[in-house]
């Protein structure tokens, strides 16, 4: 084997096939990523030159109340944002997929296509559409709630400190529910008919078939969806920026890490932007995402049982 | 054998319930969009007095679209978005397929490691490198050019494209490729004339998944190319909406114009997309 390998001429075509992808990916993604981590160790001196400060930026971020309060606020909000997605978006997605995969269901393709449509729209559209609908000025939401007899419950949710973040999370859920639905639907379809027939022979049908047979089989897909949700949520930015602006109002109650990074990096109103503190925030976000992904890869994924058909 | 008639009859009620739930959710998903579209062609008074009504001959008024087309450079923004999306998509698909082919087809030292290295980008969002990306673009003089966006989006799309296409490249028959080798075809010809056409359905899936985030992105256009000449449709509509916030006709018309192209593209590709997802990627 090694003899043959030695005689074989160098296979240039492998290099040619790999080079464009590897070069662009390395130059635009990997190097800047590490460049950003590196930038967090420096600061700008008065004369504009760069000086090495070690971990001092992190000390500022965690130790200085002016920075740390905002940071923990954003992290907490981000966590809540993620929890709502896990508790609302993913169960609804799974339920819709389970219903869609009912055998011989008519119009299944239509439902699938229609429910997925919000996921292809940009945050700009989605954010503004909901801003208009929930606006007390336009009155669509109050009219609807009146029709349902809930008229007194209406409030300008996006403008209230207690409800703005939850409302935004639910808007995001509305937009993205199609993604878990689609992935779970595909996983459900890939369960072989023999398994389901065997279950039916044993008298396991309907809901108990879903809980006992199908759900265990789609757990790996649910795991992937959870981690995709986590990564997506912890680098979300657009929806907040579009509906509440860079200041993530009211009173920073909708500030998440993405919008905090944007403000730190670019500055807002009176505060000047600071690329080094921006890089520091990005590094912490990187660490959070890395920890989450590692917990998934080593803690969850290896323990999930995979079935081979 | 299975599925006796009795169970089919018992399913009738369940099927009806399934339709009710799905119809309800479909309405929830589509109604907000529908509401925007119908109100975009109504008079201002009608928008407020009866927002849920369809436009009639009496309330019809395209003033919003006139404002948008006169005031905003929407045609230019649309063109910018098109260029950025199509060019990035082309590079992601071509380079992604080439790398996927190399990883799936040849055994070489570092194959697995290279695969893992390229897959890293699926989990780690490129946004976290923004600070350094902006520095690089400033140094290269690429700020406020569409090139900078194409570069970023190509890098962003490659990891997932390589990952998905690799699976599909493995399924291309070895016999076919070896027969071609015996006929004296070069490895490049084998890639372009045999492998590439055979993974076309997978390419469609990758295309949709790559295209949507590029078309909809606000972050990079805002940071790398906020100039008037390079604004994308997403950024352009965001700024327009901010400025015309009180002109409801214009806002609704701008939203409708932004919704329309994506939905049309999606409907064209959706059958391919679903076939692609259900046939492999997840399994």
XYZ file of C-alpha atoms in Angstrom, chain A:
309
model
C 0.000 0.000 0.000
C 2.637 2.474 1.042
C 4.758 1.334 -1.864
C 2.032 2.148 -4.300
C 1.396 5.459 -2.636
C 5.017 6.384 -3.019
C 5.063 5.593 -6.709
C 1.898 7.500 -7.374
C 2.580 10.988 -8.733
C 1.416 13.876 -6.590
C -2.273 14.298 -7.187
C -2.535 17.961 -8.032
C -6.221 17.742 -8.801
C -6.981 17.244 -5.101
C -5.286 20.540 -4.360
C -7.117 22.243 -7.208
C -10.483 20.939 -5.989
C -9.889 21.957 -2.396
C -7.980 25.193 -2.787
C -10.730 27.733 -3.608
C -13.024 26.658 -0.770
C -10.252 26.319 1.787
C -8.606 29.630 0.840
C -11.770 31.737 0.965
C -13.017 30.027 4.121
C -9.682 30.463 5.863
C -9.109 34.045 4.762
C -12.595 35.434 5.406
C -13.825 33.284 8.250
C -11.120 31.541 10.267
C -8.424 34.234 10.235
C -10.849 37.046 11.156
C -12.304 34.877 13.879
C -8.907 34.440 15.466
C -8.022 38.009 14.579
C -11.022 39.102 16.625
C -9.980 36.953 19.561
C -6.535 38.526 19.268
C -7.883 42.092 19.053
C -9.561 41.636 22.400
C -6.130 41.577 24.016
C -5.224 45.074 22.798
C -6.452 48.577 23.279
C -6.015 51.837 21.465
C -3.529 54.280 22.905
C -4.094 58.031 22.828
C -1.921 58.435 19.751
C -3.955 55.819 17.899
C -1.391 53.045 18.150
C -2.277 49.618 19.439
C -1.014 48.438 22.798
C -1.123 45.003 24.309
C -3.106 44.912 27.553
C -3.544 41.182 28.137
C -6.858 40.334 29.733
C -7.562 43.853 30.908
C -10.497 44.290 28.513
C -12.148 41.246 30.024
C -11.546 42.693 33.467
C -13.324 45.850 32.343
C -16.186 43.886 30.830
C -16.796 41.802 33.934
C -15.490 44.102 36.655
C -16.549 47.624 35.663
C -20.189 48.121 36.576
C -20.791 50.341 33.546
C -19.913 47.407 31.290
C -20.835 44.381 33.351
C -24.397 45.478 34.168
C -25.217 45.836 30.483
C -23.405 42.619 29.652
C -25.245 40.493 32.212
C -28.502 42.147 31.256
C -27.924 41.153 27.628
C -26.843 37.633 28.571
C -29.895 37.116 30.783
C -32.216 38.434 28.100
C -30.538 36.211 25.556
C -31.063 33.192 27.784
C -34.760 34.007 28.146
C -34.968 34.470 24.364
C -33.473 30.988 23.934
C -35.706 29.379 26.586
C -38.831 30.673 24.856
C -37.640 29.226 21.560
C -36.998 25.861 23.181
C -40.335 25.815 25.013
C -42.539 27.194 22.257
C -40.920 26.938 18.838
C -39.563 23.417 19.006
C -42.594 21.671 20.570
C -44.927 23.393 18.085
C -42.576 22.427 15.250
C -42.541 18.808 16.391
C -46.319 18.729 16.800
C -46.893 20.198 13.341
C -44.465 17.714 11.804
C -46.153 14.812 13.572
C -49.548 15.938 12.277
C -48.168 16.529 8.781
C -46.740 13.027 8.633
C -50.164 11.442 9.113
C -50.242 8.867 6.322
C -52.159 9.859 3.211
C -52.899 13.328 4.495
C -54.201 15.460 1.649
C -52.770 18.922 0.953
C -49.717 18.070 3.085
C -47.443 19.736 0.530
C -49.528 22.891 0.640
C -49.459 23.140 4.444
C -45.724 22.498 4.509
C -45.012 25.175 1.937
C -47.332 27.707 3.563
C -46.140 27.256 7.138
C -42.524 27.592 6.018
C -43.087 30.944 4.248
C -42.379 33.214 7.262
C -38.961 31.555 7.633
C -37.850 32.849 4.238
C -38.785 36.468 4.967
C -36.170 38.854 6.281
C -36.206 40.151 9.837
C -36.818 43.589 8.440
C -40.108 42.456 6.967
C -41.142 40.279 9.890
C -40.190 42.848 12.500
C -42.053 45.634 10.785
C -45.107 43.561 9.932
C -45.563 42.682 13.594
C -44.751 46.171 14.717
C -47.624 47.406 12.550
C -50.002 44.667 13.632
C -49.310 45.166 17.334
C -49.391 48.936 17.005
C -52.220 50.523 18.993
C -52.334 53.137 16.229
C -53.427 50.755 13.544
C -55.636 48.706 15.784
C -55.492 45.349 14.036
C -54.507 43.451 17.171
C -57.087 45.174 19.422
C -59.817 44.539 16.833
C -58.940 40.882 16.766
C -58.836 40.579 20.504
C -62.180 42.345 20.794
C -63.635 39.779 18.426
C -62.349 37.050 20.701
C -63.719 38.794 23.772
C -60.244 39.584 25.057
C -60.335 43.284 24.224
C -59.332 44.376 27.716
C -56.175 42.319 27.585
C -54.595 44.258 24.765
C -51.519 46.269 25.606
C -48.773 47.787 23.462
C -46.592 44.805 24.254
C -43.549 45.890 22.265
C -43.374 49.126 24.206
C -43.701 47.729 27.713
C -40.648 46.771 29.695
C -42.205 43.597 31.122
C -43.427 42.178 27.837
C -41.225 43.521 25.031
C -38.599 40.761 25.110
C -41.131 37.923 25.327
C -43.135 39.465 22.494
C -40.030 39.657 20.319
C -39.120 36.058 21.136
C -42.615 34.961 20.143
C -42.369 36.908 16.888
C -39.121 35.092 16.185
C -40.834 31.796 17.048
C -43.636 32.633 14.627
C -41.047 33.251 11.938
C -38.908 30.154 12.417
C -41.295 27.407 13.467
C -41.096 26.049 9.920
C -37.472 25.019 10.300
C -37.882 22.471 13.131
C -41.112 21.382 11.471
C -39.321 20.642 8.200
C -36.370 18.827 9.781
C -38.539 16.706 12.098
C -40.892 15.973 9.234
C -37.973 14.645 7.186
C -36.804 12.536 10.142
C -40.289 11.105 10.656
C -40.542 10.173 6.987
C -37.245 8.327 7.185
C -38.587 5.901 9.826
C -39.067 2.642 7.898
C -42.627 1.405 7.449
C -41.680 -2.020 8.849
C -40.978 -0.509 12.263
C -44.351 1.229 12.353
C -46.133 -1.871 11.055
C -44.525 -3.967 13.751
C -45.731 -1.445 16.318
C -49.254 -1.618 14.921
C -49.187 -5.403 15.145
C -48.412 -4.998 18.822
C -51.345 -2.667 19.159
C -49.310 0.521 19.558
C -51.051 3.158 17.471
C -51.907 6.825 17.467
C -50.497 8.973 20.229
C -48.764 6.163 22.077
C -47.045 5.184 18.832
C -45.719 8.722 18.594
C -44.412 8.801 22.187
C -43.049 5.267 22.324
C -41.745 4.624 18.816
C -41.329 7.783 16.786
C -40.093 10.228 19.408
C -37.120 8.092 20.513
C -36.186 7.647 16.862
C -36.159 11.368 16.117
C -34.254 12.390 19.253
C -30.989 12.942 17.323
C -32.793 15.392 15.029
C -34.291 17.177 18.044
C -30.742 17.446 19.394
C -29.530 19.056 16.160
C -32.471 21.461 16.189
C -31.739 22.459 19.783
C -28.131 23.279 19.027
C -29.073 25.164 15.848
C -31.577 27.155 17.900
C -28.926 27.878 20.516
C -26.338 29.115 18.009
C -28.966 31.106 16.120
C -30.335 32.767 19.257
C -26.985 33.659 20.736
C -25.956 35.508 17.634
C -29.340 37.016 16.821
C -29.364 40.747 16.187
C -31.528 41.761 13.241
C -34.963 41.412 14.771
C -34.050 43.511 17.808
C -32.328 46.144 15.684
C -35.258 46.422 13.284
C -38.051 46.651 15.829
C -36.375 48.349 18.800
C -33.311 50.008 17.272
C -29.692 49.758 18.414
C -30.693 50.875 21.903
C -32.846 47.761 22.335
C -35.572 49.653 24.131
C -37.586 50.091 26.199
C -34.786 50.756 28.636
C -32.526 47.970 27.298
C -35.038 45.284 28.252
C -34.694 43.685 24.819
C -30.923 43.983 24.632
C -29.324 40.672 23.647
C -25.668 39.864 23.009
C -25.882 40.620 19.284
C -27.245 44.128 19.817
C -24.840 44.702 22.709
C -21.940 43.731 20.434
C -23.198 46.120 17.757
C -23.418 49.043 20.191
C -20.045 48.305 21.719
C -18.353 48.015 18.359
C -20.029 50.937 16.607
C -21.017 53.127 19.475
C -24.333 54.879 19.805
C -25.420 58.389 20.625
C -22.716 59.760 22.934
C -20.619 56.658 23.438
C -17.888 56.123 20.854
C -17.461 52.749 19.228
C -14.573 50.666 20.466
C -13.323 47.819 18.232
C -11.286 46.331 21.053
C -14.152 46.135 23.505
C -16.291 44.916 20.587
C -13.781 42.145 19.986
C -13.900 41.356 23.703
C -17.677 40.966 23.633
C -17.399 38.837 20.478
C -14.829 36.634 22.209
C -17.148 36.067 25.155
C -19.981 35.230 22.737
C -17.616 32.842 20.996
C -16.892 31.172 24.340
C -20.601 30.896 25.182
C -21.379 29.300 21.822
C -18.366 27.002 22.101
C -19.462 25.820 25.547
C -22.995 25.195 24.295
C -21.817 23.298 21.230
C -19.364 21.238 23.312
C -22.046 20.315 25.839
C -24.136 19.137 22.923
C -21.359 17.262 21.109
C -19.820 15.526 24.102
C -22.645 15.445 26.614
C -25.739 14.896 24.526
C -24.876 13.562 21.122
C -22.646 10.717 22.262
C -25.351 9.524 24.628
C -28.113 9.521 22.066
C -28.720 6.076 20.769
C -28.692 5.844 17.021
C -30.680 3.234 15.220
C -29.548 1.717 11.975
C -32.186 0.340 9.716
